[in-house]
């Protein structure tokens, strides 16, 4: 899952993304097209995130603090309602990792 303002935002990272992996990206543009945020995609695909966390997988959040706040809000609700757990449980268990600025 990747989010940016527009297609030009992704162009900055394209040299670092293998062409065969680009089709596997779920992309949200906040200022272009259907105007979606990463947290909207997480809410839509919550079953994937539920499965990742319940199977000891990890979610890595990188980007702006504003995005991090929105993503954590969605994940907090998800883990509470679907996994009967707290967000801090997954953070402390190093299943939710963050590098935001």
Coordinates of C-alpha atoms in Angstrom, one line a residue:
X1 CA 0.0 0.0 0.0
X2 CA 1.4 3.3 -1.0
X3 CA 0.0 6.8 -0.9
X4 CA 0.9 10.1 -2.4
X5 CA -0.7 13.3 -3.7
X6 CA -0.6 12.4 -7.4
X7 CA 1.0 10.3 -10.0
X8 CA 4.0 12.6 -10.0
X9 CA 4.6 11.6 -6.4
X10 CA 5.1 8.0 -7.4
X11 CA 7.4 9.0 -10.2
X12 CA 10.1 9.9 -7.6
X13 CA 10.2 6.3 -6.3
X14 CA 9.7 4.4 -9.6
X15 CA 13.4 3.9 -10.2
X16 CA 13.6 1.9 -7.0
X17 CA 10.6 -0.3 -7.7
X18 CA 11.1 -3.4 -9.9
X19 CA 8.8 -3.2 -12.9
X20 CA 7.4 -6.7 -12.1
X21 CA 6.4 -5.5 -8.6
X22 CA 4.7 -2.3 -9.6
X23 CA 1.5 -4.1 -10.5
X24 CA 1.3 -5.4 -7.0
X25 CA 1.0 -2.0 -5.4
X26 CA -2.2 -0.7 -4.0
X27 CA -1.9 3.1 -4.7
X28 CA -3.9 5.9 -3.2
X29 CA -3.7 9.4 -4.5
X30 CA -5.1 12.1 -2.2
X31 CA -5.3 14.9 -4.8
X32 CA -6.0 13.1 -8.0
X33 CA -8.7 10.8 -9.4
X34 CA -10.9 9.2 -6.8
X35 CA -9.0 11.0 -4.0
X36 CA -8.2 8.2 -1.6
X37 CA -5.9 7.8 1.4
X38 CA -3.9 4.8 2.6
X39 CA -6.2 4.5 5.6
X40 CA -9.2 4.2 3.2
X41 CA -7.6 1.3 1.5
X42 CA -6.8 -0.4 4.8
X43 CA -10.4 0.0 5.9
X44 CA -11.5 -1.5 2.6
X45 CA -9.0 -4.4 2.9
X46 CA -9.2 -4.9 6.6
X47 CA -9.4 -8.7 6.2
X48 CA -5.9 -8.7 4.8
X49 CA -4.5 -6.7 7.7
X50 CA -6.4 -8.8 10.2
X51 CA -4.9 -11.9 8.7
X52 CA -1.3 -10.4 8.7
X53 CA -1.5 -9.5 12.4
X54 CA -3.2 -12.7 13.5
X55 CA -0.6 -14.8 11.7
X56 CA 2.3 -13.0 13.4
X57 CA 3.0 -10.8 10.4
X58 CA 4.2 -7.3 10.4
X59 CA 2.9 -4.0 9.2
X60 CA 5.4 -1.2 8.5
X61 CA 4.3 2.4 8.4
X62 CA 6.6 4.9 6.7
X63 CA 5.8 8.5 5.8
X64 CA 4.3 11.6 7.3
X65 CA 3.1 11.8 10.9
X66 CA -0.3 12.9 9.6
X67 CA -0.6 9.7 7.5
X68 CA 0.6 7.7 10.5
X69 CA -2.1 9.1 12.7
X70 CA -4.8 8.2 10.2
X71 CA -3.5 4.7 9.6
X72 CA -3.1 4.0 13.4
X73 CA -6.7 5.2 13.9
X74 CA -8.0 2.6 11.4
X75 CA -5.7 -0.1 12.8
X76 CA -6.8 0.6 16.3
X77 CA -10.5 0.1 15.4
X78 CA -9.6 -3.0 13.4
X79 CA -7.6 -4.8 16.1
X80 CA -10.2 -3.9 18.7
X81 CA -13.3 -5.0 16.8
X82 CA -11.8 -7.9 14.8
X83 CA -9.0 -9.3 16.9
X84 CA -10.2 -8.2 20.4
X85 CA -6.8 -6.7 21.1
X86 CA -5.2 -3.3 21.7
X87 CA -3.0 -1.5 19.2
X88 CA -0.3 -1.3 21.8
X89 CA -0.2 -5.1 21.9
X90 CA 0.9 -5.3 18.3
X91 CA 3.3 -2.3 18.6
X92 CA 4.9 -3.9 21.7
X93 CA 5.1 -7.2 19.9
X94 CA 6.9 -5.4 17.0
X95 CA 4.2 -6.4 14.5
X96 CA 3.4 -2.7 13.8
X97 CA 6.6 -0.8 13.0
X98 CA 6.8 2.9 12.3
X99 CA 9.4 5.3 10.7
X100 CA 7.5 8.5 10.3
X101 CA 8.5 12.2 10.2

